Coordinates of C-alpha atoms in Angstrom, one line a residue:
X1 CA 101.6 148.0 111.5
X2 CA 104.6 147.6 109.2
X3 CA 104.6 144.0 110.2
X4 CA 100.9 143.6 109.4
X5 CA 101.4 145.1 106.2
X6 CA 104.4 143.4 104.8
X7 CA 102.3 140.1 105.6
X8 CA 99.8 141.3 103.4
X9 CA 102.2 142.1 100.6
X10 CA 103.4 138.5 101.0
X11 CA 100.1 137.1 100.9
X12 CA 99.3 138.7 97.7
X13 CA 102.7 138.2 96.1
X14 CA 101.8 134.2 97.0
X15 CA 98.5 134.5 95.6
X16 CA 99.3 136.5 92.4
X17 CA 102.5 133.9 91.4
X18 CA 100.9 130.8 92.5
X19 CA 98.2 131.3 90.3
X20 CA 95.6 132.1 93.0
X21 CA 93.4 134.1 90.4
X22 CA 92.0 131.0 89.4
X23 CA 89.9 130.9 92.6
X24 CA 88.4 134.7 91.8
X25 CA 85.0 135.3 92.8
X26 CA 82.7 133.3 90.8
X27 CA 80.4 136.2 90.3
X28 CA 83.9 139.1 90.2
X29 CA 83.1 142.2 87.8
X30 CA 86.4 143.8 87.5
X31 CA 89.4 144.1 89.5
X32 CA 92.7 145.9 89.8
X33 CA 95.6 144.1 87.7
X34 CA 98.4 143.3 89.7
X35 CA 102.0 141.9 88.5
X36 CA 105.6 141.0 90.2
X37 CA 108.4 142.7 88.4
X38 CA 111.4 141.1 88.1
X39 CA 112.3 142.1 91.9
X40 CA 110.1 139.8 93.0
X41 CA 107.6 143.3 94.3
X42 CA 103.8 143.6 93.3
X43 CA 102.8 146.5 91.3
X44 CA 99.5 147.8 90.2
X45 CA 98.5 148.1 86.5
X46 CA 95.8 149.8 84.4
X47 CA 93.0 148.7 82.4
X48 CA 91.2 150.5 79.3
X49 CA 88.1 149.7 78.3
X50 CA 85.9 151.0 75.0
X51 CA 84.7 154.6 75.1
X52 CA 81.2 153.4 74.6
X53 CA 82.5 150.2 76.8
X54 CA 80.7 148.9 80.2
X55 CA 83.4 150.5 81.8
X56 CA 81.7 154.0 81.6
X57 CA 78.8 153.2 83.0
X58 CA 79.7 151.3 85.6
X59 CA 82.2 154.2 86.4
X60 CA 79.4 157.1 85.9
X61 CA 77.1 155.4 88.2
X62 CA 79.9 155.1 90.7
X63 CA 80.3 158.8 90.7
X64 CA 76.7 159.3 90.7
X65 CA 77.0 157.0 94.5
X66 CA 80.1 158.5 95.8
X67 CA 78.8 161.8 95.5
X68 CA 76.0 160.8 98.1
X69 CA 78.6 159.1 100.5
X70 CA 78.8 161.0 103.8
X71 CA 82.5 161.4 104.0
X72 CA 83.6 160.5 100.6
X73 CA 85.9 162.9 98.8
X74 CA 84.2 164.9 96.1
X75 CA 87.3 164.0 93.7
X76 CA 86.8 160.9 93.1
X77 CA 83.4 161.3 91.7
X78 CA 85.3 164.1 89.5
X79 CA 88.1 161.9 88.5
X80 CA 85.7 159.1 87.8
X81 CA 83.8 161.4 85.6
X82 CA 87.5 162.6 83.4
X83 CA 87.7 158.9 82.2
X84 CA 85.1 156.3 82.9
X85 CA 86.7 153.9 81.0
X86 CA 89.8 153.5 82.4
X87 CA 90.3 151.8 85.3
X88 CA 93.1 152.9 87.3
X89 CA 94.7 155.0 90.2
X90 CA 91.4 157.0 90.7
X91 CA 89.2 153.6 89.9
X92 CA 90.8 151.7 92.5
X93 CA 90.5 154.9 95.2
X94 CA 86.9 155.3 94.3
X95 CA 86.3 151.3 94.9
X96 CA 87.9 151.8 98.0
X97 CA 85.5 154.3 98.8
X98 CA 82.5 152.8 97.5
X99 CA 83.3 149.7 100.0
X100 CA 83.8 151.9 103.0
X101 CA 80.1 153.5 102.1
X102 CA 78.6 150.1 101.2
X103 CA 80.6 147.2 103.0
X104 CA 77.7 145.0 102.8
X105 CA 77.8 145.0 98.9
X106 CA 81.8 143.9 99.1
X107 CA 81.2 140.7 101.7
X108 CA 84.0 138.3 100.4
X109 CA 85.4 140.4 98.0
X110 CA 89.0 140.7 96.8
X111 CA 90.4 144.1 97.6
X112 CA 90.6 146.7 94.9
X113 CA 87.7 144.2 93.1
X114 CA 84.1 144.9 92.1
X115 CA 81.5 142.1 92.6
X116 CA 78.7 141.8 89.7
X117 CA 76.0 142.8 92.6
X118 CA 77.1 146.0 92.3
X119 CA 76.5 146.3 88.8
X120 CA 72.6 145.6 89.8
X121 CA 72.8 148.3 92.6
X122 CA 74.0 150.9 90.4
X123 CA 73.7 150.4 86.9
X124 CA 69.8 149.0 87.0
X125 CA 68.9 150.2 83.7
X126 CA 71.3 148.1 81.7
X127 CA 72.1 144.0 82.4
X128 CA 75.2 143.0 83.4
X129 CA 78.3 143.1 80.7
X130 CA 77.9 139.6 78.8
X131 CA 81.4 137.5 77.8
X132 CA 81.6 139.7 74.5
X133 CA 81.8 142.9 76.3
X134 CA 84.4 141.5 78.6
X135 CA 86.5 140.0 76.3
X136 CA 86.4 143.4 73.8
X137 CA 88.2 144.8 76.9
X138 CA 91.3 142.6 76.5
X139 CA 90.9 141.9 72.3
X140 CA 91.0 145.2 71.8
X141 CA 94.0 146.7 73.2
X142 CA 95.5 144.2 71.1
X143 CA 94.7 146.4 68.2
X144 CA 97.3 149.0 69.0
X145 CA 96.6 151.4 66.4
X146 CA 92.6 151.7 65.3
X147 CA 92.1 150.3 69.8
X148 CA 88.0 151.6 69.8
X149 CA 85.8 152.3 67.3
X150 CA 86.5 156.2 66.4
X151 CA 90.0 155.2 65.4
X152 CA 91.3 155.3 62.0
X153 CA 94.8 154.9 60.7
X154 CA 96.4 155.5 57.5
X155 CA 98.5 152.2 56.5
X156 CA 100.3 153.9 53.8
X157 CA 102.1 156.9 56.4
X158 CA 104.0 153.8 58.4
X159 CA 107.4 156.4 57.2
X160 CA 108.2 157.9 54.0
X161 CA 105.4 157.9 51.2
X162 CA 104.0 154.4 50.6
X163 CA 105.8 152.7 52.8
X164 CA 103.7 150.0 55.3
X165 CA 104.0 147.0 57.0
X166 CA 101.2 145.2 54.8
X167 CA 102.3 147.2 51.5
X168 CA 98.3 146.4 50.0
X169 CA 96.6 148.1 52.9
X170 CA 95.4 151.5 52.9
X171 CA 93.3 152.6 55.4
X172 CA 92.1 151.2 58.6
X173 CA 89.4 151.4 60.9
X174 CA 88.2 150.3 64.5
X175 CA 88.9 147.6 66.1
X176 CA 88.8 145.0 64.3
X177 CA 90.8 146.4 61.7
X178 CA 88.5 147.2 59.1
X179 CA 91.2 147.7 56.2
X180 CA 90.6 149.0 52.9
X181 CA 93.2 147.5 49.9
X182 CA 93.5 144.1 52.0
X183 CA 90.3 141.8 51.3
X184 CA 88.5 145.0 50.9
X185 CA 87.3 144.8 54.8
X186 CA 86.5 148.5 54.9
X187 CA 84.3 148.3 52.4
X188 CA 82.5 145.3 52.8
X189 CA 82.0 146.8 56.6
X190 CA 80.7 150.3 55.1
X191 CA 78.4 148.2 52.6
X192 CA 76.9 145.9 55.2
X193 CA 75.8 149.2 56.9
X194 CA 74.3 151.0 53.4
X195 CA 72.8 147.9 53.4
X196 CA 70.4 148.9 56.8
X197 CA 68.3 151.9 56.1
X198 CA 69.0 153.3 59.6
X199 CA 72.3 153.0 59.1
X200 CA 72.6 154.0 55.7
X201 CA 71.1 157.0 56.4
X202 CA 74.1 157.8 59.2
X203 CA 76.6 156.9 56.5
X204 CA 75.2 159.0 54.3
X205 CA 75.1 162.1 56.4
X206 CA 78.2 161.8 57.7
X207 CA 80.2 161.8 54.4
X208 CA 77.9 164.3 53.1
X209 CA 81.2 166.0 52.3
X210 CA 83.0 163.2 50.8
X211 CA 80.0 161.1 48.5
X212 CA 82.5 160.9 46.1
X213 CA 84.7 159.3 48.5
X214 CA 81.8 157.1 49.7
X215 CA 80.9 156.2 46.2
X216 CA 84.0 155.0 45.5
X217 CA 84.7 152.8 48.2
X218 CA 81.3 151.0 47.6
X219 CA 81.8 151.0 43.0
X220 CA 81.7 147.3 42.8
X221 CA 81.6 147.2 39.1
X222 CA 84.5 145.3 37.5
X223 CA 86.1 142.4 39.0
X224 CA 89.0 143.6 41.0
X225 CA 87.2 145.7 43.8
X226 CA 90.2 145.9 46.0
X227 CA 92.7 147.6 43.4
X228 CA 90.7 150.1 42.6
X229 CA 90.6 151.6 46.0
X230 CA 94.3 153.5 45.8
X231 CA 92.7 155.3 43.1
X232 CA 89.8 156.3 45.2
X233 CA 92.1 156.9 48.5
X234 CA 95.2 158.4 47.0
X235 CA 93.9 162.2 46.5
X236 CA 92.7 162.1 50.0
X237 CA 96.1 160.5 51.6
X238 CA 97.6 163.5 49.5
X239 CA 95.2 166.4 51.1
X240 CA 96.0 166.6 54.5
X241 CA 92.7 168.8 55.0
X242 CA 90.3 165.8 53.2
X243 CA 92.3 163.2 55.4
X244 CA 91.2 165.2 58.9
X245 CA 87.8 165.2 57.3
X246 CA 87.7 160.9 57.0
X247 CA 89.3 160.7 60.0
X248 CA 86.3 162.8 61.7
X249 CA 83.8 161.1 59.3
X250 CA 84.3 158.0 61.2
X251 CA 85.2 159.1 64.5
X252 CA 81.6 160.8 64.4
X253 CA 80.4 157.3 62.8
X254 CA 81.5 155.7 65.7
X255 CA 79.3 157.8 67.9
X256 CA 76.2 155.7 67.0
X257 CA 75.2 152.8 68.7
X258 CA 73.6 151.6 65.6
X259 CA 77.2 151.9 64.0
X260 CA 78.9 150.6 66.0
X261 CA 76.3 147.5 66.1
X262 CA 76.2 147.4 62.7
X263 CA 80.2 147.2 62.7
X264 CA 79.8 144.2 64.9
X265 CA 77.3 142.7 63.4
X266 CA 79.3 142.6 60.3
X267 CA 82.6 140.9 61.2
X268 CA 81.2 138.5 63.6
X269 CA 78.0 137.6 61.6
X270 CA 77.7 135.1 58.8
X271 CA 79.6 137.2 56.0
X272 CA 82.6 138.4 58.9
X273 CA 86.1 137.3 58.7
X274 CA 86.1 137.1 62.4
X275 CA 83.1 134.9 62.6
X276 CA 84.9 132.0 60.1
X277 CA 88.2 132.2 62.5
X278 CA 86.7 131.9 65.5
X279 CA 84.4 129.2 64.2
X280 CA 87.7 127.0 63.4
X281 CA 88.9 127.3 67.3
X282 CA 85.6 125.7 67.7
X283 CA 85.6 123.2 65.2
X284 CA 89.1 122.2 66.5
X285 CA 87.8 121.8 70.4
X286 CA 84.6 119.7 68.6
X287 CA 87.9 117.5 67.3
X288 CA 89.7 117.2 70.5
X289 CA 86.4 116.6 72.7
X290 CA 86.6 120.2 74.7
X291 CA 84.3 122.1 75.8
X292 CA 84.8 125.6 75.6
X293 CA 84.5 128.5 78.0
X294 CA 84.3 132.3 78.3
X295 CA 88.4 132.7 78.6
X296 CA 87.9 130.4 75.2
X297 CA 86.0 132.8 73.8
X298 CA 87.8 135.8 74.5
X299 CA 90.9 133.7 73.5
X300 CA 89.4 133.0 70.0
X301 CA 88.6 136.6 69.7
X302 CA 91.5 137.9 70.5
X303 CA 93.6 135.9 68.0
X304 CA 91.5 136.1 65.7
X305 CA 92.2 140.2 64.8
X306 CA 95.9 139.2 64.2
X307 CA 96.7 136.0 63.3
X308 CA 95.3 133.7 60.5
X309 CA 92.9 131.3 60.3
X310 CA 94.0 128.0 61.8
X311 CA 94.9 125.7 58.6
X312 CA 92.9 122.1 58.2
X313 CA 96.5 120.6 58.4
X314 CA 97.0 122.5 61.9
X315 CA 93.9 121.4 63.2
X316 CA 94.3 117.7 62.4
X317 CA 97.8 118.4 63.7
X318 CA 96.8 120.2 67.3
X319 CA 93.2 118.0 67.8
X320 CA 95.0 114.7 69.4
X321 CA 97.3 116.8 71.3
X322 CA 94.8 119.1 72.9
X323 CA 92.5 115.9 73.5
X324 CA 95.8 113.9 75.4
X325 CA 96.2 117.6 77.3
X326 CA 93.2 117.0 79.4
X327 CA 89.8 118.5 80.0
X328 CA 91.3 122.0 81.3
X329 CA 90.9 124.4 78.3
X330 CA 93.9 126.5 79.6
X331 CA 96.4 123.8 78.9
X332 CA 94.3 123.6 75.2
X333 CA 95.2 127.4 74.7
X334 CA 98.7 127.4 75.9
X335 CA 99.5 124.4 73.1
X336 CA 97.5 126.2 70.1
X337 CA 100.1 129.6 71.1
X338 CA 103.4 127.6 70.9
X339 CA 102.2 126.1 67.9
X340 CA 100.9 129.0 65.7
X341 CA 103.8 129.9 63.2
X342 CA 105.0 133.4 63.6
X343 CA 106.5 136.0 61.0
X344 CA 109.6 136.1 63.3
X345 CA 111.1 135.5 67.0
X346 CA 110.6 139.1 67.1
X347 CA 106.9 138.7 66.8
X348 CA 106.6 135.4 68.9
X349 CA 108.4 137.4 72.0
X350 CA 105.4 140.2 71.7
X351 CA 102.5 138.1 71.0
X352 CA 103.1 135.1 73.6
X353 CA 103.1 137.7 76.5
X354 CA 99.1 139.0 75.1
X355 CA 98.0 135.3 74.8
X356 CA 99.5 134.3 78.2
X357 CA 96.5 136.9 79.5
X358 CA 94.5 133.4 78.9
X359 CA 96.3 130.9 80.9
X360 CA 98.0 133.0 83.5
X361 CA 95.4 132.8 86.0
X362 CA 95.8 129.0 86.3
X363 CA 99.3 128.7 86.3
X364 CA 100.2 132.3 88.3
X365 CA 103.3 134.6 86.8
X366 CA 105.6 132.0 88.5
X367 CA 104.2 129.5 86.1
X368 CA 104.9 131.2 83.0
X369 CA 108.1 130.0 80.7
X370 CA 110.8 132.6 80.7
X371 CA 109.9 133.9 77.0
X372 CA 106.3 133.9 78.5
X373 CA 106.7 136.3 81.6
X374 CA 108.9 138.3 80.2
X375 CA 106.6 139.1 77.4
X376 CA 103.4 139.7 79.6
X377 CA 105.3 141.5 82.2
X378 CA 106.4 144.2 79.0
X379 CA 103.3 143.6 76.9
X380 CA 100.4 142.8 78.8
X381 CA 100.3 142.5 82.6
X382 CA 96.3 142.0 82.3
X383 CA 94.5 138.4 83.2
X384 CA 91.3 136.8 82.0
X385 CA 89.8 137.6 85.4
X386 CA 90.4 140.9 85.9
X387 CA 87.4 141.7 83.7
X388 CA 85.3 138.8 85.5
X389 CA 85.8 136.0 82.9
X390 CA 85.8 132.4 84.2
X391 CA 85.8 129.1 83.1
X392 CA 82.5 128.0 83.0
X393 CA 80.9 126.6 80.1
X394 CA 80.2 129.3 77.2
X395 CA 78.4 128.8 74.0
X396 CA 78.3 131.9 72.3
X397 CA 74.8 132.4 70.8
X398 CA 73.9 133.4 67.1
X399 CA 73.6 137.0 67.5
X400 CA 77.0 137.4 69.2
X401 CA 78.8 135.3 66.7
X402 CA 77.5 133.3 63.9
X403 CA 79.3 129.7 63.5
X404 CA 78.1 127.5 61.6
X405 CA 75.5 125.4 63.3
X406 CA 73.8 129.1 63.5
X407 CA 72.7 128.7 59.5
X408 CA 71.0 125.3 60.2
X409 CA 69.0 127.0 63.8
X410 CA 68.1 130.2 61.6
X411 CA 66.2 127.6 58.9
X412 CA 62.5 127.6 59.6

């Protein structure tokens, strides 16, 4: 038995550093991260997904089955139910469950893995998470402070008074770092939703107790918009009471599908920061003759909310060297994260473990450059595929992000 099992471990250890992942299912939903710490021994990891994620359903309806498993224990479903969106300790168990009560759902399927048939079997009501969703899982833990879309943060309480590591942000929110006081993000994001009546009318409510607030963050009269807004924010940074109340305000904001739409909608439509940096990782594929794919997409996303925009000069620079890379986009992504300039080492040695999520499952953790695993062994330990994303082919379409040959398809 002990024999059997240390075989197994072996096997997986092989799998996990030779960069076996590759050859996940084609049609994998989510799976169990795995890593090898520096003693060479495999280890389990965690994944977080949104609150209003396709982690929770999935999870819910999981329960909902469990509970009608003869044999099953009853707290799985229970755990399930404490956090939906997290897969972990109690996800993996419940799988394991879920396989022993439906084994013909699992045929060929990785241990500790769910295939996207059972998305069909148990969430019916809703399709099946599309590349955005999947990639929001990994882009967003990126944004360790404001991670989901109830999460605020006040830029100025970094330490002491006014201190902060951007010194012209104030105030940020959700995920894609909605920040008022740098390029006025926060507003622009809170006037793109006035802007929808349904919406609007959500606002509205929700800051029925701060419309002066409100009204200031959306005064556009003037021509500096974005140095007025200390004067707006500055007695409510001071009142700890009227901070709790904003940071509620758009916690319950966050509640609303249409909000959290609208928030979307915003920075990755035709007027979104987000939208004009991930259109220049396509721009610079076009250049090189690459074709992108979902990891691509999630890898543009991703980089997007903290680096920025890649430079005309670094695109002319990177083209001809991703094009003499070859046809594999992996090798494309790997090149554009040694390249990027970085504030500091200090930064390089956090970030390159988080973009390595993109191009470990080719090369396995025994592929990885020193600097590399060291960095997504302490600040990562996820891969593309544990959320299902592959690479095939992927053109986003208009109404996930808006690039620009979306302006000449929307002309009548």
């Amino acid at each position: 038995m002990r024999a059997r099992r240390a075989a197994g471990l072996v096997a997986i250890l092989t799998l996990l550093l030779a960069g076996g992942a590759q050859a996940a299912t084609p049609d994998l939903l989510l799976k169990r991260p795995m890593f090898a710490d520096e003693t060479g021994q495999v280890r389990p990891w965690r994944i977080t997904d949104s609150r209003w994620g396709w982690f929770s359903p999935l999870m819910l309806a999981t329960a909902d089955r469990l509970e009608r498993c003869k044999g099953a224990d009853p707290a799985l479903a229970a755990g399930l139910r404490m956090s939906p969106n997290r897969l972990d300790r109690t996800g993996v168990a419940a799988i394991a469950a879920l396989r022993a009560c439906h084994r013909g759902w699992f045929r060929k399927v990785p241990a500790d893995a769910l295939p996207e048939k059972v998305w069909d079997r148990l969430v019916k009501a809703e399709p099946r998470p599309d590349v955005l969703a999947r990639a929001k899982v990994l882009a967003f833990g990126a944004a360790a402070l404001t991670p989901d879309y109830d999460r605020t943060v006040w830029d100025w309480d970094r330490g002491a008074g006014w201190t902060s590591a951007d010194p012209a942000a104030i105030l940020t929110w959700g995920p894609y770092k909605a920040t008022a006081g740098h390029g006025c993000t926060l507003q622009k994001a809170l006037a793109a939703l006035m802007a929808d009546p349904q919406t609007a009318a959500l606002v509205q409510t929700h800051f029925e107790g701060e419309r002066a607030t409100l009204a200031g963050l959306l005064d556009r009269a003037g021509e500096d918009w974005c140095a007025r807004q200390p004067a707006v924010l500055k007695p409510v940074f001071d009142d700890p009471e009227r901070r709790e109340t904003l940071r509620v305000i758009f916690a319950q904001l966050a509640s609303h599908a249409e909000i959290r739409a609208g928030y979307d909608a915003y920075f990755l439509g035709p007027n979104g920061y987000l939208a004009g940096r991930i259109a220049r990782y396509y721009a610079l594929y076009a250049q090189a003759g690459l074709t992108p794919t979902e990891t691509d997409f999630a890898y543009f996303l991703d980089r997007s909310l903290d680096y920025p925009p890649l430079s005309e000069a670094l695109q002319a620079e990177l083209a001809p060297r991703l094009k003499a890379a070859g046809p594999e986009t992996w090798r494309a992504r790997r090149i554009i994260a040694a390249e990027t300039p970085f504030t500091s080492p200090g930064a390089r040695s956090f970030q390159i473990g988080r973009d390595a999520v993109y191009w470990i499952d080719a090369v396995g953790q025994a592929g990885l450059d020193p600097l590399e695993v060291a960095s997504w062994v302490r600040n990562s330990r996820l891969k593309a595929s544990d959320v299902g994303l592959t690479e095939q082919p992927y053109a986003p379409p208009c109404t996930v992000v808006f690039l620009p040959a979306c302006r000449t398809e929307a002309r009548p």
